Amino acid sequence: MTDGRRTILVVDDAPDSIMALCALLKGAYDMKVAVSGEAALRVLRGTTVDLVLLDVVMPGLDGYEVCRRIRATPRLAHLPVVFLSAHDAPEDTARALAAGATAVLAKPVEPERLHATLERWL
């Protein structure tokens, strides 16, 4: 955390999605980014963040597996993980919650819903 602001890790394999999220959150939070599940886990090993915004569908480790690994790591188990997914059917939400998601937001993300979710978990 820098200057008293919370740090958010944005994990998405689509650079446009990362840029859009960072633009929405710019100034309110310190941002870290990762373009894969593997990169996200490396970031989490090397730094402290307050919340993870995690895309579900990514090559390699998908969001479900990344979240399971976060939950299995004692130092990170408490970390809020908000899934971002274009798949918003009830079974997709149930799968995300079963993997350990704190919340699930549909893509494209509605700014008001994103800010309300972050305020709730930070």
JSON list of C-alpha atoms in Angstrom, two decimals:
[
{"chain": "A", "resi": 1, "resn": "MET", "atom": "CA", "xyz": [0.00, 0.00, 0.00]},
{"chain": "A", "resi": 2, "resn": "THR", "atom": "CA", "xyz": [1.36, 3.40, -0.99]},
{"chain": "A", "resi": 3, "resn": "ASP", "atom": "CA", "xyz": [0.18, 6.76, 0.41]},
{"chain": "A", "resi": 4, "resn": "GLY", "atom": "CA", "xyz": [-2.56, 4.98, 2.38]},
{"chain": "A", "resi": 5, "resn": "ARG", "atom": "CA", "xyz": [-4.24, 3.75, -0.78]},
{"chain": "A", "resi": 6, "resn": "ARG", "atom": "CA", "xyz": [-5.24, 0.16, -1.31]},
{"chain": "A", "resi": 7, "resn": "THR", "atom": "CA", "xyz": [-3.50, -1.92, -3.96]},
{"chain": "A", "resi": 8, "resn": "ILE", "atom": "CA", "xyz": [-5.46, -3.93, -6.51]},
{"chain": "A", "resi": 9, "resn": "LEU", "atom": "CA", "xyz": [-4.02, -6.64, -8.74]},
{"chain": "A", "resi": 10, "resn": "VAL", "atom": "CA", "xyz": [-5.81, -6.78, -12.10]},
{"chain": "A", "resi": 11, "resn": "VAL", "atom": "CA", "xyz": [-5.38, -10.13, -13.85]},
{"chain": "A", "resi": 12, "resn": "ASP", "atom": "CA", "xyz": [-6.57, -10.45, -17.44]},
{"chain": "A", "resi": 13, "resn": "ASP", "atom": "CA", "xyz": [-5.03, -11.79, -20.64]},
{"chain": "A", "resi": 14, "resn": "ALA", "atom": "CA", "xyz": [-6.70, -9.00, -22.69]},
{"chain": "A", "resi": 15, "resn": "PRO", "atom": "CA", "xyz": [-4.70, -5.75, -22.60]},
{"chain": "A", "resi": 16, "resn": "ASP", "atom": "CA", "xyz": [-7.82, -3.74, -23.50]},
{"chain": "A", "resi": 17, "resn": "SER", "atom": "CA", "xyz": [-9.61, -5.08, -20.43]},
{"chain": "A", "resi": 18, "resn": "ILE", "atom": "CA", "xyz": [-6.66, -4.22, -18.20]},
{"chain": "A", "resi": 19, "resn": "MET", "atom": "CA", "xyz": [-6.48, -0.69, -19.60]},
{"chain": "A", "resi": 20, "resn": "ALA", "atom": "CA", "xyz": [-10.24, -0.18, -19.15]},
{"chain": "A", "resi": 21, "resn": "LEU", "atom": "CA", "xyz": [-10.17, -1.37, -15.53]},
{"chain": "A", "resi": 22, "resn": "CYS", "atom": "CA", "xyz": [-7.10, 0.71, -14.71]},
{"chain": "A", "resi": 23, "resn": "ALA", "atom": "CA", "xyz": [-8.77, 3.77, -16.26]},
{"chain": "A", "resi": 24, "resn": "LEU", "atom": "CA", "xyz": [-11.88, 3.20, -14.12]},
{"chain": "A", "resi": 25, "resn": "LEU", "atom": "CA", "xyz": [-9.84, 2.87, -10.93]},
{"chain": "A", "resi": 26, "resn": "LYS", "atom": "CA", "xyz": [-7.04, 5.35, -11.66]},
{"chain": "A", "resi": 27, "resn": "GLY", "atom": "CA", "xyz": [-6.34, 7.70, -8.79]},
{"chain": "A", "resi": 28, "resn": "ALA", "atom": "CA", "xyz": [-8.40, 5.79, -6.24]},
{"chain": "A", "resi": 29, "resn": "TYR", "atom": "CA", "xyz": [-6.17, 2.74, -5.94]},
{"chain": "A", "resi": 30, "resn": "ASP", "atom": "CA", "xyz": [-2.61, 1.67, -6.60]},
{"chain": "A", "resi": 31, "resn": "MET", "atom": "CA", "xyz": [-2.67, -0.82, -9.44]},
{"chain": "A", "resi": 32, "resn": "LYS", "atom": "CA", "xyz": [-0.61, -3.88, -10.28]},
{"chain": "A", "resi": 33, "resn": "VAL", "atom": "CA", "xyz": [-1.29, -5.94, -13.39]},
{"chain": "A", "resi": 34, "resn": "ALA", "atom": "CA", "xyz": [-0.69, -9.47, -14.61]},
{"chain": "A", "resi": 35, "resn": "VAL", "atom": "CA", "xyz": [-1.54, -10.89, -18.03]},
{"chain": "A", "resi": 36, "resn": "SER", "atom": "CA", "xyz": [-1.79, -14.55, -17.00]},
{"chain": "A", "resi": 37, "resn": "GLY", "atom": "CA", "xyz": [-2.61, -16.72, -14.04]},
{"chain": "A", "resi": 38, "resn": "GLU", "atom": "CA", "xyz": [1.02, -17.69, -13.68]},
{"chain": "A", "resi": 39, "resn": "ALA", "atom": "CA", "xyz": [2.10, -14.04, -13.67]},
{"chain": "A", "resi": 40, "resn": "ALA", "atom": "CA", "xyz": [-0.55, -13.24, -11.06]},
{"chain": "A", "resi": 41, "resn": "LEU", "atom": "CA", "xyz": [0.82, -15.87, -8.71]},
{"chain": "A", "resi": 42, "resn": "ARG", "atom": "CA", "xyz": [4.34, -14.49, -9.20]},
{"chain": "A", "resi": 43, "resn": "VAL", "atom": "CA", "xyz": [3.13, -10.97, -8.35]},
{"chain": "A", "resi": 44, "resn": "LEU", "atom": "CA", "xyz": [1.36, -12.29, -5.25]},
{"chain": "A", "resi": 45, "resn": "ARG", "atom": "CA", "xyz": [4.52, -14.08, -4.09]},
{"chain": "A", "resi": 46, "resn": "GLY", "atom": "CA", "xyz": [6.57, -10.89, -4.39]},
{"chain": "A", "resi": 47, "resn": "THR", "atom": "CA", "xyz": [4.29, -8.13, -3.16]},
{"chain": "A", "resi": 48, "resn": "THR", "atom": "CA", "xyz": [1.28, -7.37, -1.01]},
{"chain": "A", "resi": 49, "resn": "VAL", "atom": "CA", "xyz": [-2.05, -6.47, -2.55]},
{"chain": "A", "resi": 50, "resn": "ASP", "atom": "CA", "xyz": [-5.41, -5.80, -0.94]},
{"chain": "A", "resi": 51, "resn": "LEU", "atom": "CA", "xyz": [-7.71, -7.31, -3.58]},
{"chain": "A", "resi": 52, "resn": "VAL", "atom": "CA", "xyz": [-7.50, -9.25, -6.84]},
{"chain": "A", "resi": 53, "resn": "LEU", "atom": "CA", "xyz": [-9.71, -8.56, -9.88]},
{"chain": "A", "resi": 54, "resn": "LEU", "atom": "CA", "xyz": [-9.42, -11.87, -11.72]},
{"chain": "A", "resi": 55, "resn": "ASP", "atom": "CA", "xyz": [-10.53, -12.79, -15.23]},
{"chain": "A", "resi": 56, "resn": "VAL", "atom": "CA", "xyz": [-11.96, -16.28, -15.45]},
{"chain": "A", "resi": 57, "resn": "VAL", "atom": "CA", "xyz": [-11.03, -17.36, -18.98]},
{"chain": "A", "resi": 58, "resn": "MET", "atom": "CA", "xyz": [-7.29, -17.22, -19.60]},
{"chain": "A", "resi": 59, "resn": "PRO", "atom": "CA", "xyz": [-4.85, -19.57, -21.32]},
{"chain": "A", "resi": 60, "resn": "GLY", "atom": "CA", "xyz": [-2.77, -21.70, -18.99]},
{"chain": "A", "resi": 61, "resn": "LEU", "atom": "CA", "xyz": [-4.06, -21.29, -15.46]},
{"chain": "A", "resi": 62, "resn": "ASP", "atom": "CA", "xyz": [-7.64, -20.07, -15.59]},
{"chain": "A", "resi": 63, "resn": "GLY", "atom": "CA", "xyz": [-9.17, -17.87, -12.92]},
{"chain": "A", "resi": 64, "resn": "TYR", "atom": "CA", "xyz": [-10.68, -20.82, -11.06]},
{"chain": "A", "resi": 65, "resn": "GLU", "atom": "CA", "xyz": [-7.29, -22.47, -10.59]},
{"chain": "A", "resi": 66, "resn": "VAL", "atom": "CA", "xyz": [-5.60, -19.19, -9.67]},
{"chain": "A", "resi": 67, "resn": "CYS", "atom": "CA", "xyz": [-8.24, -18.59, -7.00]},
{"chain": "A", "resi": 68, "resn": "ARG", "atom": "CA", "xyz": [-7.89, -22.14, -5.63]},
{"chain": "A", "resi": 69, "resn": "ARG", "atom": "CA", "xyz": [-4.13, -21.61, -5.33]},
{"chain": "A", "resi": 70, "resn": "ILE", "atom": "CA", "xyz": [-4.65, -18.26, -3.59]},
{"chain": "A", "resi": 71, "resn": "ARG", "atom": "CA", "xyz": [-7.01, -19.90, -1.10]},
{"chain": "A", "resi": 72, "resn": "ALA", "atom": "CA", "xyz": [-4.51, -22.73, -0.52]},
{"chain": "A", "resi": 73, "resn": "THR", "atom": "CA", "xyz": [-1.72, -20.28, 0.39]},
{"chain": "A", "resi": 74, "resn": "PRO", "atom": "CA", "xyz": [-2.01, -19.35, 4.08]},
{"chain": "A", "resi": 75, "resn": "ARG", "atom": "CA", "xyz": [-0.55, -15.86, 3.59]},
{"chain": "A", "resi": 76, "resn": "LEU", "atom": "CA", "xyz": [-3.09, -15.12, 0.84]},
{"chain": "A", "resi": 77, "resn": "ALA", "atom": "CA", "xyz": [-6.13, -17.12, 1.93]},
{"chain": "A", "resi": 78, "resn": "HIS", "atom": "CA", "xyz": [-7.93, -14.05, 3.31]},
{"chain": "A", "resi": 79, "resn": "LEU", "atom": "CA", "xyz": [-7.40, -11.96, 0.15]},
{"chain": "A", "resi": 80, "resn": "PRO", "atom": "CA", "xyz": [-10.64, -10.80, -1.53]},
{"chain": "A", "resi": 81, "resn": "VAL", "atom": "CA", "xyz": [-10.81, -12.19, -5.08]},
{"chain": "A", "resi": 82, "resn": "VAL", "atom": "CA", "xyz": [-13.42, -10.65, -7.39]},
{"chain": "A", "resi": 83, "resn": "PHE", "atom": "CA", "xyz": [-14.00, -12.65, -10.55]},
{"chain": "A", "resi": 84, "resn": "LEU", "atom": "CA", "xyz": [-14.68, -10.83, -13.82]},
{"chain": "A", "resi": 85, "resn": "SER", "atom": "CA", "xyz": [-16.42, -12.99, -16.38]},
{"chain": "A", "resi": 86, "resn": "ALA", "atom": "CA", "xyz": [-18.33, -12.78, -19.62]},
{"chain": "A", "resi": 87, "resn": "HIS", "atom": "CA", "xyz": [-19.93, -16.05, -18.52]},
{"chain": "A", "resi": 88, "resn": "ASP", "atom": "CA", "xyz": [-22.62, -15.00, -16.06]},
{"chain": "A", "resi": 89, "resn": "ALA", "atom": "CA", "xyz": [-24.94, -18.00, -15.99]},
{"chain": "A", "resi": 90, "resn": "PRO", "atom": "CA", "xyz": [-25.85, -19.22, -12.49]},
{"chain": "A", "resi": 91, "resn": "GLU", "atom": "CA", "xyz": [-23.65, -22.32, -12.87]},
{"chain": "A", "resi": 92, "resn": "ASP", "atom": "CA", "xyz": [-20.66, -20.11, -13.77]},
{"chain": "A", "resi": 93, "resn": "THR", "atom": "CA", "xyz": [-21.20, -18.00, -10.66]},
{"chain": "A", "resi": 94, "resn": "ALA", "atom": "CA", "xyz": [-21.58, -21.14, -8.55]},
{"chain": "A", "resi": 95, "resn": "ARG", "atom": "CA", "xyz": [-18.32, -22.53, -9.96]},
{"chain": "A", "resi": 96, "resn": "ALA", "atom": "CA", "xyz": [-16.51, -19.25, -9.18]},
{"chain": "A", "resi": 97, "resn": "LEU", "atom": "CA", "xyz": [-17.81, -19.20, -5.62]},
{"chain": "A", "resi": 98, "resn": "ALA", "atom": "CA", "xyz": [-16.87, -22.87, -5.15]},
{"chain": "A", "resi": 99, "resn": "ALA", "atom": "CA", "xyz": [-13.32, -21.99, -6.28]},
{"chain": "A", "resi": 100, "resn": "GLY", "atom": "CA", "xyz": [-13.17, -19.35, -3.54]},
{"chain": "A", "resi": 101, "resn": "ALA", "atom": "CA", "xyz": [-14.32, -16.14, -5.24]},
{"chain": "A", "resi": 102, "resn": "THR", "atom": "CA", "xyz": [-15.42, -13.37, -2.91]},
{"chain": "A", "resi": 103, "resn": "ALA", "atom": "CA", "xyz": [-17.70, -11.89, -5.58]},
{"chain": "A", "resi": 104, "resn": "VAL", "atom": "CA", "xyz": [-18.42, -12.23, -9.29]},
{"chain": "A", "resi": 105, "resn": "LEU", "atom": "CA", "xyz": [-18.98, -9.34, -11.71]},
{"chain": "A", "resi": 106, "resn": "ALA", "atom": "CA", "xyz": [-20.14, -9.72, -15.29]},
{"chain": "A", "resi": 107, "resn": "LYS", "atom": "CA", "xyz": [-18.13, -8.31, -18.18]},
{"chain": "A", "resi": 108, "resn": "PRO", "atom": "CA", "xyz": [-18.36, -5.69, -19.41]},
{"chain": "A", "resi": 109, "resn": "VAL", "atom": "CA", "xyz": [-18.06, -4.32, -15.90]},
{"chain": "A", "resi": 110, "resn": "GLU", "atom": "CA", "xyz": [-20.52, -1.65, -14.85]},
{"chain": "A", "resi": 111, "resn": "PRO", "atom": "CA", "xyz": [-18.46, 1.11, -13.16]},
{"chain": "A", "resi": 112, "resn": "GLU", "atom": "CA", "xyz": [-20.97, 1.67, -10.34]},
{"chain": "A", "resi": 113, "resn": "ARG", "atom": "CA", "xyz": [-21.13, -2.03, -9.52]},
{"chain": "A", "resi": 114, "resn": "LEU", "atom": "CA", "xyz": [-17.34, -2.32, -9.62]},
{"chain": "A", "resi": 115, "resn": "HIS", "atom": "CA", "xyz": [-16.84, 0.62, -7.25]},
{"chain": "A", "resi": 116, "resn": "ALA", "atom": "CA", "xyz": [-19.54, -0.65, -4.88]},
{"chain": "A", "resi": 117, "resn": "THR", "atom": "CA", "xyz": [-17.94, -4.11, -4.81]},
{"chain": "A", "resi": 118, "resn": "LEU", "atom": "CA", "xyz": [-14.50, -2.68, -4.13]},
{"chain": "A", "resi": 119, "resn": "GLU", "atom": "CA", "xyz": [-15.83, -0.45, -1.35]},
{"chain": "A", "resi": 120, "resn": "ARG", "atom": "CA", "xyz": [-17.49, -3.51, 0.20]},
{"chain": "A", "resi": 121, "resn": "TRP", "atom": "CA", "xyz": [-14.33, -5.63, 0.24]},
{"chain": "A", "resi": 122, "resn": "LEU", "atom": "CA", "xyz": [-11.62, -3.04, 0.85]}
]
